[in-house]
mmCIF file of C-alpha atoms and ligand atoms in Angstrom:
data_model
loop_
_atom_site.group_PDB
_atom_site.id
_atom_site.type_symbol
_atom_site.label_atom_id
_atom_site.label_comp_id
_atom_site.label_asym_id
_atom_site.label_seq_id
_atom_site.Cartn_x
_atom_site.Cartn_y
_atom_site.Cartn_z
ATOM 1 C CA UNK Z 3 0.000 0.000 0.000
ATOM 2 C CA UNK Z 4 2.241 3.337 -1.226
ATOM 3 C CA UNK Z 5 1.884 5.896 1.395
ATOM 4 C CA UNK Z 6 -0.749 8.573 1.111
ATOM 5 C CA UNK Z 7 -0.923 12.206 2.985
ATOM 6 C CA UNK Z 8 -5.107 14.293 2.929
ATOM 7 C CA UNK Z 9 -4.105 17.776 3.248
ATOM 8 C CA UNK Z 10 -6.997 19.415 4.489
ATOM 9 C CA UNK Z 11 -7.805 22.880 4.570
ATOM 10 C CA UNK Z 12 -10.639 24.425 6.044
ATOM 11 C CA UNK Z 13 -13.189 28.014 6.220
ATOM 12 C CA UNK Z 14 -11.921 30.885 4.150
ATOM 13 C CA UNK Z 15 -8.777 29.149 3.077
ATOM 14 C CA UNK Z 16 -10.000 28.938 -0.381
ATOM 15 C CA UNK Z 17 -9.463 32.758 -0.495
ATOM 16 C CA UNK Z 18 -5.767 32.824 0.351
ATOM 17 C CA UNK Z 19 -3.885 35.426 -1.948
ATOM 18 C CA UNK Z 20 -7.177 37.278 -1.444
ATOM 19 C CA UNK Z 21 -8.111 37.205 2.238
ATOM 20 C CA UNK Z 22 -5.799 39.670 4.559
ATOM 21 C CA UNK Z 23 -2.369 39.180 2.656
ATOM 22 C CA UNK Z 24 -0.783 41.597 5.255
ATOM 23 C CA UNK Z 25 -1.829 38.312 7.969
ATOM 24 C CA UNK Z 26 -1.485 35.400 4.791
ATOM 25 C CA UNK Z 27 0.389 36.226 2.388
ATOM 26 C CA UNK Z 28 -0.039 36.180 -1.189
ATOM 27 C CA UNK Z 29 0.060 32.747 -2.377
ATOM 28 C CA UNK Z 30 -3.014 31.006 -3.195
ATOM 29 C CA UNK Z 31 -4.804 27.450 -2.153
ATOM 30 C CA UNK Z 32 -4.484 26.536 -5.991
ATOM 31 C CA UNK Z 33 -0.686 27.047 -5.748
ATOM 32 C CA UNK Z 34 -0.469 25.743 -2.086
ATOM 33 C CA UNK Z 35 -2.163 22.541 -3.461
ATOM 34 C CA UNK Z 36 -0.378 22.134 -6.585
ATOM 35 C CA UNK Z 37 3.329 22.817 -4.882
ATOM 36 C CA UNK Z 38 2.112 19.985 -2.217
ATOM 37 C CA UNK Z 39 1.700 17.602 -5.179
ATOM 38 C CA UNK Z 40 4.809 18.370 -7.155
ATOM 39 C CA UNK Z 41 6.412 17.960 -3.294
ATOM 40 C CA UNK Z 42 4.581 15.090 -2.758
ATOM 41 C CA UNK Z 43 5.700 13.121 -5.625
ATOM 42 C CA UNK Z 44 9.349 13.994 -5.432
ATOM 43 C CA UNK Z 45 9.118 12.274 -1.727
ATOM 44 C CA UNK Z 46 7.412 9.186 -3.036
ATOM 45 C CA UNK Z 47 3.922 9.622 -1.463
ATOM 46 C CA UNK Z 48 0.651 10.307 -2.478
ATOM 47 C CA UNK Z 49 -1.459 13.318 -1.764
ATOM 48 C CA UNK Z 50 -4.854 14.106 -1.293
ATOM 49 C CA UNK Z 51 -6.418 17.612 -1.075
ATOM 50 C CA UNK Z 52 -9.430 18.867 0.173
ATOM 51 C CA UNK Z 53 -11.069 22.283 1.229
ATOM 52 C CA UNK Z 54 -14.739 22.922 2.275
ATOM 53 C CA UNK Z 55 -16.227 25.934 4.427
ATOM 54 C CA UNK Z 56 -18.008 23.412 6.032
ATOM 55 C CA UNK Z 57 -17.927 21.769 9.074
ATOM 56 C CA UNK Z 58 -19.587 18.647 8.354
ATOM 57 C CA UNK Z 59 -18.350 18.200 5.396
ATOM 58 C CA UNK Z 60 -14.947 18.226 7.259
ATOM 59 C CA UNK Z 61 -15.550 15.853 9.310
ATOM 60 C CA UNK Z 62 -17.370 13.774 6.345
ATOM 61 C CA UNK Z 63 -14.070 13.771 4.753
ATOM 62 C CA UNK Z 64 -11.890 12.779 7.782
ATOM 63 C CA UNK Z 65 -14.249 9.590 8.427
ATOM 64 C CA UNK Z 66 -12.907 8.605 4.864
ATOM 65 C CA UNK Z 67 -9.950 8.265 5.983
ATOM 66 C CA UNK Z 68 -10.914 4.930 7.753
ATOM 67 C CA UNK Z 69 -13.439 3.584 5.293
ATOM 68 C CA UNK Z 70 -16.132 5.410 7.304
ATOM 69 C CA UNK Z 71 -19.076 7.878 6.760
ATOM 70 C CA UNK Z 72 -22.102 8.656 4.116
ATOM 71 C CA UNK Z 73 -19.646 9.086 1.379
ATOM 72 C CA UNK Z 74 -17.461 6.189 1.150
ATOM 73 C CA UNK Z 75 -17.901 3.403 -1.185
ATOM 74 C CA UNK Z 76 -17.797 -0.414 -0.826
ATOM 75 C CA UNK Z 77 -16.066 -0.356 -3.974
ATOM 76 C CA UNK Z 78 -13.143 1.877 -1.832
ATOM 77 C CA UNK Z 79 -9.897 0.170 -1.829
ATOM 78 C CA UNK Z 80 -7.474 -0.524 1.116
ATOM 79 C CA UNK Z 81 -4.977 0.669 -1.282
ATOM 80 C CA UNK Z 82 -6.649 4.309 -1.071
ATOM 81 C CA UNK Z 83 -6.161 4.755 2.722
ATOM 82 C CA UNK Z 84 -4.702 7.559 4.271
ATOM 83 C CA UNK Z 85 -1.353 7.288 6.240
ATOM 84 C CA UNK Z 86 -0.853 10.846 8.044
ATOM 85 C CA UNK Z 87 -3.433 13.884 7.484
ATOM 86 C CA UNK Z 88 -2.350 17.524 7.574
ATOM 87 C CA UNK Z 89 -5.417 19.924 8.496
ATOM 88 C CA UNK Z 90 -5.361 24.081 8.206
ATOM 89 C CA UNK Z 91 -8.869 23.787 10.441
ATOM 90 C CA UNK Z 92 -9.197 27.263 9.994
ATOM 91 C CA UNK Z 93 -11.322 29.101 12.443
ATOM 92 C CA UNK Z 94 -12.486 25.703 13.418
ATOM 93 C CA UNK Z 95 -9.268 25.141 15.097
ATOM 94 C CA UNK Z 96 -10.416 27.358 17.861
ATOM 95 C CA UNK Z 97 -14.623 26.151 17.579
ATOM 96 C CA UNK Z 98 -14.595 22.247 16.376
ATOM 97 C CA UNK Z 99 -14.899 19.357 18.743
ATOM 98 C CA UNK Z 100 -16.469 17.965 16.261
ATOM 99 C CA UNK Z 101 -13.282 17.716 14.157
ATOM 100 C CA UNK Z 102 -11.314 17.170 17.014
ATOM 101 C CA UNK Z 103 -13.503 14.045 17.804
ATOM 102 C CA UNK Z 104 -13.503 12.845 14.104
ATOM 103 C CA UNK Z 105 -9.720 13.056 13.667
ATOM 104 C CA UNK Z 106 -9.430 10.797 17.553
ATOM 105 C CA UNK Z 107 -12.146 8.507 15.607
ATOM 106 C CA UNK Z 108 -9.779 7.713 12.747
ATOM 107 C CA UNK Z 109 -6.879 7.932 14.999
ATOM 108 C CA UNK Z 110 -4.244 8.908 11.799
ATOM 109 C CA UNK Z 111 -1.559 10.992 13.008
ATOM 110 C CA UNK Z 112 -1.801 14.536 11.720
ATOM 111 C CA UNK Z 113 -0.015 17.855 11.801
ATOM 112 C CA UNK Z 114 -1.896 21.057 12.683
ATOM 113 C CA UNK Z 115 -1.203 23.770 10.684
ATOM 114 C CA UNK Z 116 -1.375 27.677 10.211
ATOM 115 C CA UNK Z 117 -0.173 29.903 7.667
ATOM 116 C CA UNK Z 118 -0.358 32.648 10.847
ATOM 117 C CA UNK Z 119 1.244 32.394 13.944
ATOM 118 C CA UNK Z 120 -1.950 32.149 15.815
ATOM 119 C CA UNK Z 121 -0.108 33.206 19.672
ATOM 120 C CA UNK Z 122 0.678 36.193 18.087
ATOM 121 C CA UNK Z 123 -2.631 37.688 17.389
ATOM 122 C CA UNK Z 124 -6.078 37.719 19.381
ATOM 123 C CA UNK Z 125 -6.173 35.485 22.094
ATOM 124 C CA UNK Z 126 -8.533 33.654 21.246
ATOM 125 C CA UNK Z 127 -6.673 32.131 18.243
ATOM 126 C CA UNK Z 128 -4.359 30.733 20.791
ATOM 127 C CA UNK Z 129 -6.745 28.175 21.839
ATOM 128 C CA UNK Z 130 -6.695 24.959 19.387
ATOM 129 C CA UNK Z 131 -9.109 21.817 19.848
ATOM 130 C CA UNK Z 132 -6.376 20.033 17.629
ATOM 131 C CA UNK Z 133 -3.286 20.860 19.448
ATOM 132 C CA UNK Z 134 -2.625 18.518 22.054
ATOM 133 C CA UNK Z 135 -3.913 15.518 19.952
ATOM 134 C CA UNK Z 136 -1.738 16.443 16.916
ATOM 135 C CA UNK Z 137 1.718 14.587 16.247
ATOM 136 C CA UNK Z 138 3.290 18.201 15.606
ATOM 137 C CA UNK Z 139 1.656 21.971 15.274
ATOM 138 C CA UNK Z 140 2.722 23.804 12.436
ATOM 139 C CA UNK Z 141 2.081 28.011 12.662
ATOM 140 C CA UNK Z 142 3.515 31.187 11.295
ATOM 141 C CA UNK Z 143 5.202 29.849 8.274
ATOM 142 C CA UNK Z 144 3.487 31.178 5.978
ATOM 143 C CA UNK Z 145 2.577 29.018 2.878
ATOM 144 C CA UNK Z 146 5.960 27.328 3.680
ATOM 145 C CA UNK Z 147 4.447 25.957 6.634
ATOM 146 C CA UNK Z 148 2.530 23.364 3.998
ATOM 147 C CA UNK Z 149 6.064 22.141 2.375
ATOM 148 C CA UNK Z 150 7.331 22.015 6.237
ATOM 149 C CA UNK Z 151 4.152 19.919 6.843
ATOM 150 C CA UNK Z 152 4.379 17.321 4.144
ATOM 151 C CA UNK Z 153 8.758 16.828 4.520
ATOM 152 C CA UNK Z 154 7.379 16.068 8.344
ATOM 153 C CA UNK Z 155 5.000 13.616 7.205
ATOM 154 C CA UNK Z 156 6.473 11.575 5.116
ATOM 155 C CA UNK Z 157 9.473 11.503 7.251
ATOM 156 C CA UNK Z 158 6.837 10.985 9.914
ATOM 157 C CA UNK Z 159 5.544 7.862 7.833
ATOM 158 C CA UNK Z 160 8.747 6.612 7.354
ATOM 159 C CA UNK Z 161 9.334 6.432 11.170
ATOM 160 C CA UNK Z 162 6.448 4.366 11.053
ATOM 161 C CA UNK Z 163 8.063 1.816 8.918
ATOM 162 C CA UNK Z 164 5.325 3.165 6.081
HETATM 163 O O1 DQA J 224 -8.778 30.928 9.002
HETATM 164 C C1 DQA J 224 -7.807 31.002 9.764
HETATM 165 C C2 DQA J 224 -6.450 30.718 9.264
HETATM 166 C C3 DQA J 224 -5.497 30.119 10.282
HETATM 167 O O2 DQA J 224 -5.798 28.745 10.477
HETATM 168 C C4 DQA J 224 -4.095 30.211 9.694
HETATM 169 O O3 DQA J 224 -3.813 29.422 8.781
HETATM 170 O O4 DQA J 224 -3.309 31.100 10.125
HETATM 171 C C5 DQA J 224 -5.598 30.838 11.611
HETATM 172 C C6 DQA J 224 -7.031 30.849 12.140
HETATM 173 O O5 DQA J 224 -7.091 31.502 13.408
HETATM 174 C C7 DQA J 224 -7.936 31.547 11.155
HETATM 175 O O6 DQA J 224 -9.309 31.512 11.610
#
């Protein structure tokens, strides 16, 4: 089974490049995403992306992970399974047991991540439902944070005799 990576992004990260480049920058999701591949494949491991507004639909795509959920398909191979996720929650970082609970569910090691560095601004920011479950937090990077992310995890998988 080769080694696969879901990069998950969540609210309002489809308008980086757009959305308060003094706070995140100028590069876009479509050029975070398609660096992560080209990155991806030069390590030897697949990548999945995914980005929804949605909280449900989050949480929808997590359960995937493990075969689980509304949207998954008998058809759905082992072969397809995910090995490590890496999830920009977005302002559900600071709202969302319900994607802390899904990623526990799955239990898949993943990397938190922000483009910000989230103990820098309002306080509330500071506070992450991910954090302390997460195999490593990722924040203030920038978009590098994402290449940062993926070397981790498939070093990460590697560790794990993936
Ligand atoms: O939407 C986001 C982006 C963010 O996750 C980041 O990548 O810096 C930080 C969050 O606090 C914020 O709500």
């Amino acid at each position: 089974m080769s080694r696969r990576i879901l990069l998950i992004n969540g609210p309002n990260l489809n308008l980086l490049g757009k959305r308060e480049p003094h706070i995140y920058g100028s590069t876009t999701l479509e050029d975070i995403e398609t660096q992560a591949r080209q990155q991806a494949h030069e390590l030897g491991v697949e990548i999945d992306t995914f980005q929804s507004n949605h909280e449900g639909a989050i949480v929808d795509r997590i359960q995937e992970t493990a075969g689980w959920g509304p949207n998954v398909r008998e058809t759905d191979t082992p072969g397809k399974r995910v090995s490590a996720i890496i999830i920009n929650a977005g302002a559900l970082t600071h709202t969302s047991v319900a994607v802390r609970d899904a990623l526990a569910a799955v239990a898949i090691p993943f990397v938190e991540l922000h483009v910000s560095n989230v103990h820098a601004r309002e306080t509330f920011r500071a506070h992450s439902y991910l954090s302390d479950k997460a195999v490593a937090v990722i924040c203030g990077m920038g978009a590098y944070g994402y290449s940062a992310a993926i070397e981790f995890a498939a070093q990460h998988l590697k560790i794990e005799g993936e």
